[in-house]
């Protein structure tokens, strides 16, 4: 484990204090399967993703209906792209706040994947979380279809699809960069070293994470409808079940996973210099 010296204030003066990185999570921990807290966390991820998809997809379909000329709407009605972005960012803020103490508040396979690469969660937990997130997304979209059956197919089911005028490369790039922004924010907002160093500055982690989702949606809704969450894209595609949504589905898995991997590498090995610290510890022990 690597140590850093942090400056902390005591009596108006700053004094040196050792900070020790928490040990990496075991790659596979079978003991988790015997703990209720593990299953409680998986259930929390399922319910959170269900609620996330229900509220956000319902918002998207409602906006489409309100702006449909044939349904008596117009472009001035509805919440607009800004409102849709707020729905996604706001729900992430709420749900991360509610579930952070139970499951970590991932609600996104890309976030789980990034944290797994950084050895923050075990492989077993990562797989269970991703399955729960995808099932929750399917159920959330299923509820939307049940409540808005007449509008669901007509307005695209909230499914992510590459917009006309953009090629696959642009869509993939948008998903990579958008997910990088999100996962980088997750790492920064939950960094234990930062929390130890800046304990005098209260930072509510769900807030910057929600704002990251909001800002990315503003930028990429016109391109891909904004995925940056494979469970969100997969759940909507399963319930909508149209060829276009499935043809573009790979973009919303490959892009977010690449973006998450880059964010994990950047934060752990560039900003936190994990590789250099590990090499230093090895040399000091040699």
mmCIF file with all atom_site columns, N, CA and C in Angstrom, residues 6-8 17-20 191-201:
data_model
loop_
_atom_site.group_PDB
_atom_site.id
_atom_site.type_symbol
_atom_site.label_atom_id
_atom_site.label_alt_id
_atom_site.label_comp_id
_atom_site.label_asym_id
_atom_site.label_entity_id
_atom_site.label_seq_id
_atom_site.pdbx_PDB_ins_code
_atom_site.Cartn_x
_atom_site.Cartn_y
_atom_site.Cartn_z
_atom_site.occupancy
_atom_site.B_iso_or_equiv
_atom_site.pdbx_formal_charge
_atom_site.auth_seq_id
_atom_site.auth_comp_id
_atom_site.auth_asym_id
_atom_site.auth_atom_id
_atom_site.pdbx_PDB_model_num
ATOM 1  N N  . UNK A 1 6   ? -0.104  14.143 3.687  1.00 0.00 ? 6   UNK A N  1
ATOM 2  C CA . UNK A 1 6   ? -1.115  15.161 3.501  1.00 0.00 ? 6   UNK A CA 1
ATOM 3  C C  . UNK A 1 6   ? -0.949  16.239 4.560  1.00 0.00 ? 6   UNK A C  1
ATOM 4  N N  . UNK A 1 7   ? -1.282  17.460 4.227  1.00 0.00 ? 7   UNK A N  1
ATOM 5  C CA . UNK A 1 7   ? -1.227  18.569 5.172  1.00 0.00 ? 7   UNK A CA 1
ATOM 6  C C  . UNK A 1 7   ? -2.582  18.736 5.830  1.00 0.00 ? 7   UNK A C  1
ATOM 7  N N  . UNK A 1 8   ? -2.608  18.704 7.149  1.00 0.00 ? 8   UNK A N  1
ATOM 8  C CA . UNK A 1 8   ? -3.855  18.884 7.881  1.00 0.00 ? 8   UNK A CA 1
ATOM 9  C C  . UNK A 1 8   ? -3.676  19.988 8.895  1.00 0.00 ? 8   UNK A C  1
ATOM 10 N N  . UNK A 1 17  ? 0.579   14.520 7.659  1.00 0.00 ? 17  UNK A N  1
ATOM 11 C CA . UNK A 1 17  ? -0.187  13.347 8.074  1.00 0.00 ? 17  UNK A CA 1
ATOM 12 C C  . UNK A 1 17  ? -0.091  12.296 6.988  1.00 0.00 ? 17  UNK A C  1
ATOM 13 N N  . UNK A 1 18  ? 0.206   11.069 7.399  1.00 0.00 ? 18  UNK A N  1
ATOM 14 C CA . UNK A 1 18  ? 0.296   9.976  6.437  1.00 0.00 ? 18  UNK A CA 1
ATOM 15 C C  . UNK A 1 18  ? -1.098  9.550  5.996  1.00 0.00 ? 18  UNK A C  1
ATOM 16 N N  . UNK A 1 19  ? -1.229  9.338  4.691  1.00 0.00 ? 19  UNK A N  1
ATOM 17 C CA . UNK A 1 19  ? -2.477  8.775  4.168  1.00 0.00 ? 19  UNK A CA 1
ATOM 18 C C  . UNK A 1 19  ? -2.140  7.439  3.514  1.00 0.00 ? 19  UNK A C  1
ATOM 19 N N  . UNK A 1 20  ? -2.881  6.404  3.863  1.00 0.00 ? 20  UNK A N  1
ATOM 20 C CA . UNK A 1 20  ? -2.637  5.071  3.306  1.00 0.00 ? 20  UNK A CA 1
ATOM 21 C C  . UNK A 1 20  ? -3.780  4.667  2.400  1.00 0.00 ? 20  UNK A C  1
ATOM 22 N N  . UNK A 1 191 ? -13.053 9.698  -4.366 1.00 0.00 ? 191 UNK A N  1
ATOM 23 C CA . UNK A 1 191 ? -11.653 9.419  -4.056 1.00 0.00 ? 191 UNK A CA 1
ATOM 24 C C  . UNK A 1 191 ? -11.423 9.535  -2.546 1.00 0.00 ? 191 UNK A C  1
ATOM 25 N N  . UNK A 1 192 ? -11.049 8.445  -1.850 1.00 0.00 ? 192 UNK A N  1
ATOM 26 C CA . UNK A 1 192 ? -10.858 8.512  -0.396 1.00 0.00 ? 192 UNK A CA 1
ATOM 27 C C  . UNK A 1 192 ? -9.710  9.437  0.004  1.00 0.00 ? 192 UNK A C  1
ATOM 28 N N  . UNK A 1 193 ? -8.695  9.554  -0.845 1.00 0.00 ? 193 UNK A N  1
ATOM 29 C CA . UNK A 1 193 ? -7.589  10.462 -0.543 1.00 0.00 ? 193 UNK A CA 1
ATOM 30 C C  . UNK A 1 193 ? -8.075  11.904 -0.546 1.00 0.00 ? 193 UNK A C  1
ATOM 31 N N  . UNK A 1 194 ? -8.892  12.231 -1.513 1.00 0.00 ? 194 UNK A N  1
ATOM 32 C CA . UNK A 1 194 ? -9.430  13.587 -1.583 1.00 0.00 ? 194 UNK A CA 1
ATOM 33 C C  . UNK A 1 194 ? -10.328 13.877 -0.385 1.00 0.00 ? 194 UNK A C  1
ATOM 34 N N  . UNK A 1 195 ? -11.130 12.885 -0.013 1.00 0.00 ? 195 UNK A N  1
ATOM 35 C CA . UNK A 1 195 ? -12.012 13.070 1.135  1.00 0.00 ? 195 UNK A CA 1
ATOM 36 C C  . UNK A 1 195 ? -11.225 13.262 2.421  1.00 0.00 ? 195 UNK A C  1
ATOM 37 N N  . UNK A 1 196 ? -10.105 12.542 2.551  1.00 0.00 ? 196 UNK A N  1
ATOM 38 C CA . UNK A 1 196 ? -9.273  12.693 3.737  1.00 0.00 ? 196 UNK A CA 1
ATOM 39 C C  . UNK A 1 196 ? -8.573  14.048 3.756  1.00 0.00 ? 196 UNK A C  1
ATOM 40 N N  . UNK A 1 197 ? -8.117  14.478 2.606  1.00 0.00 ? 197 UNK A N  1
ATOM 41 C CA . UNK A 1 197 ? -7.388  15.740 2.513  1.00 0.00 ? 197 UNK A CA 1
ATOM 42 C C  . UNK A 1 197 ? -8.298  16.942 2.669  1.00 0.00 ? 197 UNK A C  1
ATOM 43 N N  . UNK A 1 198 ? -9.479  16.858 2.044  1.00 0.00 ? 198 UNK A N  1
ATOM 44 C CA . UNK A 1 198 ? -10.396 17.997 2.032  1.00 0.00 ? 198 UNK A CA 1
ATOM 45 C C  . UNK A 1 198 ? -11.603 17.755 2.935  1.00 0.00 ? 198 UNK A C  1
ATOM 46 N N  . UNK A 1 199 ? -11.375 17.108 4.072  1.00 0.00 ? 199 UNK A N  1
ATOM 47 C CA . UNK A 1 199 ? -12.490 16.794 4.966  1.00 0.00 ? 199 UNK A CA 1
ATOM 48 C C  . UNK A 1 199 ? -13.170 18.042 5.494  1.00 0.00 ? 199 UNK A C  1
ATOM 49 N N  . UNK A 1 200 ? -12.450 19.179 5.470  1.00 0.00 ? 200 UNK A N  1
ATOM 50 C CA . UNK A 1 200 ? -13.045 20.440 5.925  1.00 0.00 ? 200 UNK A CA 1
ATOM 51 C C  . UNK A 1 200 ? -13.947 21.062 4.859  1.00 0.00 ? 200 UNK A C  1
ATOM 52 N N  . UNK A 1 201 ? -13.917 20.487 3.651  1.00 0.00 ? 201 UNK A N  1
ATOM 53 C CA . UNK A 1 201 ? -14.771 20.979 2.562  1.00 0.00 ? 201 UNK A CA 1
ATOM 54 C C  . UNK A 1 201 ? -15.811 19.899 2.262  1.00 0.00 ? 201 UNK A C  1
#
